[in-house]
XYZ file of C-alpha atoms in Angstrom:
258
model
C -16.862 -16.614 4.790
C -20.575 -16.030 4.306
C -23.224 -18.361 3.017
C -25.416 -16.617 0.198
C -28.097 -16.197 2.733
C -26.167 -13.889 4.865
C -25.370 -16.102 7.486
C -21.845 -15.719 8.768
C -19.457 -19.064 8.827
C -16.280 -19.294 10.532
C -13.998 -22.012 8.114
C -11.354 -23.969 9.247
C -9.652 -26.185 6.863
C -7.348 -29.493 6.867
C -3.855 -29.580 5.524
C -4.999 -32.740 3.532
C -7.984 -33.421 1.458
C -11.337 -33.782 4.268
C -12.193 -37.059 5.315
C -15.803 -35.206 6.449
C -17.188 -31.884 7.368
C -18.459 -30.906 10.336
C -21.070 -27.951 11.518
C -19.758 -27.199 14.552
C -22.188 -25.112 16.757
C -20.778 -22.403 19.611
C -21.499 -22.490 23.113
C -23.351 -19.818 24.824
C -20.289 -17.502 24.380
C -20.028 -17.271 20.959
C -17.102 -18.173 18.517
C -14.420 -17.854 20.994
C -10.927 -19.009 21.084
C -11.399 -21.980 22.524
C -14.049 -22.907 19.639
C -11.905 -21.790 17.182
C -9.542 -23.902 18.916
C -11.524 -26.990 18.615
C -12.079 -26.301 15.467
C -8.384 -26.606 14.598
C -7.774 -29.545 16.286
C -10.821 -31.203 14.515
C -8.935 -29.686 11.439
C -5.762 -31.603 12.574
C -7.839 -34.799 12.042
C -8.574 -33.764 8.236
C -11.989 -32.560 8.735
C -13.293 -29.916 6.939
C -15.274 -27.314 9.845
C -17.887 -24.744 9.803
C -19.329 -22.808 12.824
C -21.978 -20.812 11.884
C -22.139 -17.655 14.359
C -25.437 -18.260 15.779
C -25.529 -15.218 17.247
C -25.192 -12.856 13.709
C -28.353 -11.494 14.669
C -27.680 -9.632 18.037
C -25.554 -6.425 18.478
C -23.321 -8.340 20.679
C -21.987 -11.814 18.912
C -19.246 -12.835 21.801
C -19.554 -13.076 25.293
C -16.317 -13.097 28.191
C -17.141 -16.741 30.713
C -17.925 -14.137 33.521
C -20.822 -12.824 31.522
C -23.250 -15.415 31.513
C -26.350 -13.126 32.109
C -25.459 -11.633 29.161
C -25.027 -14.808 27.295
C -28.164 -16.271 28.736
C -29.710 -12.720 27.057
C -28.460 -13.633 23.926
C -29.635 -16.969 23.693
C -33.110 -15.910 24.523
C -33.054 -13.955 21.463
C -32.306 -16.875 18.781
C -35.165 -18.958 18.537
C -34.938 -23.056 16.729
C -36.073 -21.711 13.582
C -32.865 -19.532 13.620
C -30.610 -22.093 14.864
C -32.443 -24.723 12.144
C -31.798 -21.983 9.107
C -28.398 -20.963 10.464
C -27.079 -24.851 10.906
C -28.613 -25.867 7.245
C -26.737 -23.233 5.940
C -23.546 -24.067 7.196
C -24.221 -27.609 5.921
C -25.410 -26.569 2.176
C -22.257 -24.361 2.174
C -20.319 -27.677 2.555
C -21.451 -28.578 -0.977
C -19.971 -25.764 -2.794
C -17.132 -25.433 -4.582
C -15.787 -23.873 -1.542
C -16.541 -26.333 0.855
C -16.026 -30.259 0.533
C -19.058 -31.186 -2.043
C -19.694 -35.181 -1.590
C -18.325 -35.021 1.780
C -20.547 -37.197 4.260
C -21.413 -33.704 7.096
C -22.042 -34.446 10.707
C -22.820 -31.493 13.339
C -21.515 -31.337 16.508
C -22.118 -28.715 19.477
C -21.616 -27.957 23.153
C -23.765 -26.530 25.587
C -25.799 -24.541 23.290
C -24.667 -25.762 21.009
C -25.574 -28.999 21.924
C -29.349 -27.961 21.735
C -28.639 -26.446 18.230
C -26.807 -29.997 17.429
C -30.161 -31.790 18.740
C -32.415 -29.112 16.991
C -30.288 -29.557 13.247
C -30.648 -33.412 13.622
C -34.557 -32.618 13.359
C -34.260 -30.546 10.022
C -31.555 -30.077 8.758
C -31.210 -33.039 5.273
C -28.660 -34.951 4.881
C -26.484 -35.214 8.552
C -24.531 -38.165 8.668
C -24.310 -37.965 12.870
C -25.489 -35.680 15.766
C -22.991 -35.339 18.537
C -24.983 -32.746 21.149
C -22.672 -32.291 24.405
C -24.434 -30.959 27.442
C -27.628 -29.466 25.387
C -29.808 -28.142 27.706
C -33.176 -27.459 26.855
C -33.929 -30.044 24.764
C -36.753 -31.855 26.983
C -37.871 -29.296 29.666
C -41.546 -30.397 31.161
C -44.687 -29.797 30.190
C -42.737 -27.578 27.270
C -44.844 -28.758 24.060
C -43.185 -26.465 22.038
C -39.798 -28.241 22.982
C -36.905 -29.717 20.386
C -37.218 -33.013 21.884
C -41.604 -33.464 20.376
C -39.560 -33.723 17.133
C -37.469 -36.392 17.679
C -39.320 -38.246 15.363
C -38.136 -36.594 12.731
C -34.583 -37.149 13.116
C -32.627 -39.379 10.517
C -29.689 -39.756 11.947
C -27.856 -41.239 14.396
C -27.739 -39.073 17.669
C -24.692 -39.212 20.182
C -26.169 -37.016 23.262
C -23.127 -36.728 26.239
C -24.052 -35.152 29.577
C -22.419 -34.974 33.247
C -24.487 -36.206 36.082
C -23.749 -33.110 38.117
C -24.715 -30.843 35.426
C -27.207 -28.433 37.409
C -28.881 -27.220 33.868
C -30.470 -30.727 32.671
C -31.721 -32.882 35.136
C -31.863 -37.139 35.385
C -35.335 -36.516 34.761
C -34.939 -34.350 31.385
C -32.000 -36.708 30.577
C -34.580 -39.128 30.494
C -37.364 -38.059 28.445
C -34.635 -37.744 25.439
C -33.792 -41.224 26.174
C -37.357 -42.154 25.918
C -38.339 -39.879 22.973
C -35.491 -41.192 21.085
C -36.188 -45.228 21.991
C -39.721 -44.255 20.994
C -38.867 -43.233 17.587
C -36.300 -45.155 16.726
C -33.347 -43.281 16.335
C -29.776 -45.243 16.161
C -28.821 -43.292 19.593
C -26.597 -43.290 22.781
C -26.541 -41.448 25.410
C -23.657 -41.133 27.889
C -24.152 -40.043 31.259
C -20.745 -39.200 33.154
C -20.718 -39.476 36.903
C -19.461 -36.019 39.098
C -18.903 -34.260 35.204
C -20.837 -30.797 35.529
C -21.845 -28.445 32.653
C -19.129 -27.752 30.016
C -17.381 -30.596 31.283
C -15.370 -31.026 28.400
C -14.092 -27.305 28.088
C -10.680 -27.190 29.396
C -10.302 -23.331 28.843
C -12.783 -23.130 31.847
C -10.256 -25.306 35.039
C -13.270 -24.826 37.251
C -15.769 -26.592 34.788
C -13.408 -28.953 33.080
C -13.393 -32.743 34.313
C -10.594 -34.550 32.915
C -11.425 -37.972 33.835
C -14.756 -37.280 32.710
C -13.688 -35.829 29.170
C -10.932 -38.652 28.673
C -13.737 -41.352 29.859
C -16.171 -39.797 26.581
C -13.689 -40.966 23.685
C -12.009 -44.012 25.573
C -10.939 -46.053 22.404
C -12.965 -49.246 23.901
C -15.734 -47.952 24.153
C -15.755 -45.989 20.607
C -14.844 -49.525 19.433
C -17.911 -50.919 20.958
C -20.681 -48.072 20.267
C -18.905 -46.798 16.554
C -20.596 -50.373 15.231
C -23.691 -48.400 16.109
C -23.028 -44.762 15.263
C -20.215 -44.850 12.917
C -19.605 -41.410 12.280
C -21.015 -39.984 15.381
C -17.905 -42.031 17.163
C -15.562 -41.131 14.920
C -16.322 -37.438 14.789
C -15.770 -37.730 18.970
C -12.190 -40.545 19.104
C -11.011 -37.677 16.657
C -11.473 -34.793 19.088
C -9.060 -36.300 21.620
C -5.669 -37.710 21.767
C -6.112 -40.219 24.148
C -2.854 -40.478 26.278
C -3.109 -42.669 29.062
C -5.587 -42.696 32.108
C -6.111 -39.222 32.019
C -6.039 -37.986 27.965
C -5.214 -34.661 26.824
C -7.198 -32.687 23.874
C -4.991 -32.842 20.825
C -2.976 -29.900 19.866
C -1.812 -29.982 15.996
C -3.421 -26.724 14.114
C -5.517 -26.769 11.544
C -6.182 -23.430 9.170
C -8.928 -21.052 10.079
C -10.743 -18.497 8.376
């Protein structure tokens, strides 16, 4: 599927009639399979998802795990006023008669993503929730051109999720986002899990993935406790999982993609 303006959308629809959509934004690697499969299992929970390809620009849109200074290329190359465009397009295309028109729209993202999540909550009209995993970027120092100086321009409520052994965003960067977004306002948590790393959540990587870490992020209390304050955002996440246990396990029904 492409949105009028050219931008590229990957669609992956519910079996039933949405209870949302979601803009779900890539990591550094592009629309891989293990986006497309999280796509499907957000499917499996009757949402209604669309990944823009963030990288439609570049002569090279998908990148192996092996090939980050490739990736990191790449990402050098798409600026915020790409991501911005490219994320409000995947949420206007929600309101056609293709998409789900009426539905409430949340974005979501990991990694990169999660800095394109951060960066849509910014500009991007009419997000219900911003869920940014592991965004790094967002509040580097002394970086006045950074996402995180427009934090007060955000509308909605932000979910922000990081590991504390994540070598690309330090306690200190962690921490101006905190800041920026008590500053302003925002209906916000952020989550901060102990020996998690980068990508912490992505179980087609073993030696990133953190199990306890990633079941820990959509343990049912908690949602209970924080979804009074973020409703959607909350949702969106105790959706993503099936939690089974102490140690959960990422659900596995399919969804339709496109």
């Amino acid at each position: 599927t492409t949105h009028h303006s050219g931008v590229p959308l990957h669609v992956t629809r519910p079996a039933a009639t949405p209870k949302a959509a979601l803009v779900l934004l890539h990591e550094a690697f592009g629309i891989n399979e293990h986006i497309r499969d999280v796509a499907r299992r957000f499917a499996a929970e009757d949402y209604l998802v669309v990944s823009p390809h963030l990288f439609h620009r570049l002569p090279t849109q998908l990148f192996a795990y092996d090939e980050i200074p490739a990736a990191k290329e790449a990402l050098a190359e798409v600026s915020p006023e790409h991501l911005l465009s490219d994320s409000a397009a995947a949420r206007e295309w929600v309101e056609t008669t293709e998409g789900a028109p009426g539905a409430s729209v949340a974005s979501i993202g990991f990694c990169f993503g999660g800095r394109a999540s951060f960066i849509a909550a910014t500009g991007v009209g009419g997000l219900a929730a911003s869920v940014c995993f592991y965004g790094a970027g967002i509040a580097p120092e002394n970086d006045h051109t950074a996402p995180i100086h427009l934090a007060h321009q955000i509308a909605c409520p932000v979910l922000a999720i990081y590991g504390a052994a994540d070598p690309m965003i330090s306690p200190e960067e962690i921490e101006r986002i905190r800041a920026a977004l008590q500053a302003t306002g925002s209906t916000h948590i952020i989550k901060v899990y102990d020996g998690a790393g980068h990508g912490f959540c992505c179980d087609a990587r073993p030696a990133a993935y953190h199990a306890e870490a990633a079941a820990d992020a959509w343990q049912r209390t908690a949602l209970e406790e924080y979804g009074k304050r973020l409703g959607l955002a909350f949702q969106i996440v105790d959706d993503l999982l099936d939690v089974r246990g102490d140690a959960g396990t990422l659900g596995k029904r399919a969804g339709k993609d496109s």
